[in-house]
Coordinates of C-alpha atoms in Angstrom, one line a residue:
M18 CA 101.4 75.8 87.8
S19 CA 99.3 76.6 84.8
F20 CA 97.8 79.8 83.4
T21 CA 94.1 79.8 83.9
L22 CA 91.7 80.9 81.2
A23 CA 90.1 83.6 83.4
K24 CA 93.4 85.3 84.2
T25 CA 94.6 84.9 80.6
E26 CA 91.4 86.7 79.4
R27 CA 91.9 89.5 81.9
L28 CA 95.5 90.0 80.8
A29 CA 94.4 90.0 77.1
A30 CA 91.9 92.7 77.9
I31 CA 94.5 94.8 79.6
L32 CA 97.1 94.5 76.9
S33 CA 94.6 95.2 74.2
Q34 CA 94.0 98.7 75.6
T35 CA 97.3 100.2 74.5
P36 CA 100.1 99.9 72.0
V37 CA 102.7 100.8 74.7
I38 CA 102.9 100.3 78.4
P39 CA 105.0 103.0 80.1
V40 CA 107.6 101.4 82.4
L41 CA 107.9 103.7 85.3
T42 CA 110.3 104.2 88.3
F43 CA 109.3 106.6 91.1
S44 CA 111.1 107.9 94.1
D45 CA 107.9 109.2 95.7
A46 CA 104.2 108.9 95.5
K47 CA 103.5 112.5 94.4
S48 CA 105.5 112.2 91.2
G49 CA 103.8 108.9 90.5
V50 CA 100.4 110.4 90.7
A51 CA 101.3 113.4 88.5
T52 CA 103.0 111.1 85.9
A53 CA 100.0 108.8 85.8
K54 CA 97.7 111.7 85.2
A55 CA 99.8 113.1 82.4
L56 CA 100.1 109.7 80.7
R57 CA 96.3 109.1 81.1
D58 CA 95.5 112.6 79.7
G59 CA 97.8 111.8 76.7
G60 CA 95.9 108.6 76.1
L61 CA 98.0 105.9 77.7
T62 CA 95.9 104.1 80.4
V63 CA 97.9 101.0 81.2
L64 CA 101.0 101.6 83.3
E65 CA 103.7 99.5 84.9
V66 CA 105.3 100.7 88.1
T67 CA 108.6 99.0 88.7
M68 CA 109.5 97.7 92.2
R69 CA 112.9 99.2 92.1
T70 CA 112.8 101.9 94.7
P71 CA 111.8 102.1 98.4
K72 CA 108.7 104.2 97.5
A73 CA 107.5 102.0 94.6
L74 CA 104.7 100.4 96.5
E75 CA 103.6 103.7 98.0
A76 CA 103.5 105.3 94.5
L77 CA 101.6 102.3 93.0
Q78 CA 99.0 102.5 95.8
A79 CA 98.7 106.3 95.4
I80 CA 98.1 106.0 91.6
V81 CA 95.4 103.3 92.2
D82 CA 93.7 105.5 94.8
E83 CA 94.0 108.9 93.2
V84 CA 94.1 108.5 89.4
E85 CA 90.9 107.4 87.7
G86 CA 90.8 105.6 84.4
V87 CA 94.2 103.8 84.5
T88 CA 95.1 100.2 85.0
V89 CA 98.3 99.8 87.1
G90 CA 100.6 96.8 87.1
A91 CA 103.7 96.1 89.2
G92 CA 106.9 95.3 87.4
T93 CA 110.2 93.8 88.3
I94 CA 108.5 91.1 90.4
L95 CA 111.5 89.0 91.5
E96 CA 110.5 87.2 94.7
P97 CA 107.3 85.5 95.9
Q98 CA 106.9 88.2 98.6
H99 CA 106.8 90.8 95.9
V100 CA 103.6 89.2 94.6
Q101 CA 101.7 89.7 97.8
Q102 CA 103.1 93.2 98.4
A103 CA 102.1 94.3 94.9
I104 CA 98.6 92.9 95.2
E105 CA 98.1 94.6 98.6
S106 CA 99.1 97.8 97.0
G107 CA 96.4 97.4 94.3
A108 CA 98.3 96.1 91.3
A109 CA 96.0 94.8 88.6
F110 CA 98.7 92.7 87.0
L111 CA 102.2 91.5 87.6
V112 CA 105.3 91.6 85.3
S113 CA 108.6 89.8 85.8
P114 CA 111.8 90.1 83.7
G115 CA 112.1 86.3 83.8
S116 CA 110.1 83.2 84.8
A117 CA 112.0 81.9 87.7
S118 CA 110.7 78.7 89.3
R119 CA 110.3 80.3 92.7
L120 CA 107.7 82.7 91.3
L121 CA 105.6 80.1 89.5
G122 CA 103.7 78.9 92.7
A123 CA 103.2 82.4 94.0
A124 CA 102.0 83.7 90.6
S125 CA 99.6 80.7 90.2
E126 CA 97.9 81.5 93.5
A127 CA 97.7 85.3 92.9
P128 CA 94.2 86.7 92.1
V129 CA 95.6 88.9 89.3
P130 CA 97.3 87.9 86.0
W131 CA 101.0 87.5 85.6
L132 CA 103.2 88.4 82.6
P133 CA 106.4 86.3 83.0
G134 CA 109.5 87.2 81.1
V135 CA 111.5 85.1 78.5
S136 CA 114.6 85.7 76.4
T137 CA 115.1 82.3 74.8
V138 CA 113.2 79.8 72.7
S139 CA 113.4 77.2 75.5
E140 CA 111.9 79.6 78.0
A141 CA 109.1 80.5 75.6
M142 CA 108.4 76.8 75.0
Q143 CA 108.3 76.0 78.7
L144 CA 105.7 78.8 79.3
A145 CA 103.7 77.6 76.3
E146 CA 103.6 74.1 77.7
R147 CA 102.1 75.5 80.9
G148 CA 99.4 77.2 78.9
A149 CA 100.7 80.7 78.8
T150 CA 99.4 82.9 75.9
F151 CA 101.4 86.0 76.8
A152 CA 105.0 86.6 77.8
K153 CA 107.3 89.6 78.3
F154 CA 110.3 89.4 75.9
F155 CA 113.2 90.9 77.8
P156 CA 115.7 92.4 77.2
A157 CA 114.1 92.8 73.7
G158 CA 117.0 94.5 71.9
P159 CA 119.9 92.5 73.2
A160 CA 117.9 89.2 73.0
G161 CA 117.3 89.5 69.3
G162 CA 114.7 92.2 68.7
P163 CA 112.1 92.0 66.0
P164 CA 113.9 89.3 63.9
F165 CA 113.9 86.9 66.9
L166 CA 110.1 87.4 67.5
K167 CA 109.3 87.1 63.9
A168 CA 111.1 83.7 63.8
L169 CA 108.8 82.5 66.6
V170 CA 105.5 83.0 64.8
A171 CA 105.6 79.6 63.0
P172 CA 106.8 77.3 65.8
L173 CA 104.9 79.1 68.7
P174 CA 101.8 80.7 67.0
E175 CA 99.8 80.7 70.2
L176 CA 102.3 82.8 72.2
H177 CA 102.2 86.6 72.1
F178 CA 104.8 88.9 73.4
V179 CA 105.2 92.2 75.2
P180 CA 108.8 93.2 74.2
T181 CA 110.6 95.5 76.6
G182 CA 114.1 96.8 76.8
G183 CA 116.0 98.8 74.2
I184 CA 112.7 100.0 72.6
D185 CA 112.2 103.7 71.8
R186 CA 110.3 105.9 69.4
G187 CA 112.8 105.1 66.6
N188 CA 112.1 101.3 66.6
V189 CA 108.8 100.7 68.4
E190 CA 106.9 100.3 65.1
D191 CA 109.3 97.5 64.0
Y192 CA 107.8 95.5 67.0
L193 CA 104.2 96.6 66.7
I194 CA 103.9 95.4 63.1
L195 CA 104.6 91.8 64.2
R196 CA 101.5 89.7 64.6
N197 CA 102.8 88.0 67.7
V198 CA 103.3 91.3 69.6
A199 CA 100.4 92.3 71.7
C200 CA 102.0 95.7 72.7
V201 CA 105.4 96.8 74.0
G202 CA 106.8 98.2 77.2
G203 CA 109.1 101.2 77.3
S204 CA 110.4 104.0 79.5
W205 CA 110.9 106.6 76.8
V206 CA 107.2 107.7 77.0
A207 CA 107.9 109.1 80.5
P208 CA 111.7 109.9 80.6
Q209 CA 113.2 109.8 84.1
Q210 CA 114.5 113.3 83.6
A211 CA 111.0 114.6 82.8
I212 CA 109.6 112.8 85.9
D213 CA 112.3 114.2 88.2
S214 CA 111.9 117.8 86.9
G215 CA 108.1 117.7 86.9
D216 CA 107.8 118.3 83.1
W217 CA 104.3 116.9 82.9
D218 CA 103.6 118.7 79.6
A219 CA 106.4 116.8 77.9
I220 CA 105.1 113.5 79.2
R221 CA 101.6 114.3 78.1
T222 CA 102.8 115.2 74.6
L223 CA 104.9 112.0 74.4
A224 CA 101.9 109.9 75.5
R225 CA 99.6 111.6 73.0
E226 CA 102.0 110.7 70.2
T227 CA 102.5 107.2 71.4
S228 CA 98.9 106.4 72.0
A229 CA 98.3 107.0 68.3
L230 CA 100.5 104.0 67.4
K231 CA 98.8 100.7 66.7
A232 CA 99.7 97.1 67.2
R233 CA 99.0 94.8 64.3

């Protein structure tokens, strides 16, 4: 399996649209649509819907169908069947917490780009050998945070990361200043409590503040 130039360019274009990708978990499609609209209105237009609930695919499909001006990816892709399910629901890109071998074949055949996860130097090197230019760094905080990523600039200059896990408003800029960070992923932009209570104004405000951040 290799990472094709066409899909790499598509992924680069997606990641360049935002400093932060909201990582979202929905229990129903209605809250997914409302959250996506609030985030979009606040300036965040690239979203990741995690495949962690029974209604995740339904929510993803509803956002794709009903919310203009957003690019929606599917996260927590763990199995080959998740790839097809996400694509059928309209996902524009796929995100995995790791880069398990069972996903490599399915991801290589998918018509949309894949952002595989890494947490070690060896995993990063293996993806780089296959031609990957981008990788999710997860869980970013426990796996070493900004110092770890900064240390990878010299040996792996061609690889750029989307750190996710343990990132919030207090430390996000420590990641964004690194030259090998394309953007970050985080759930603090749309807190689960705000989603569950329907506090769209709070989400819109957080999105507005976050969209003003800049990656290096």
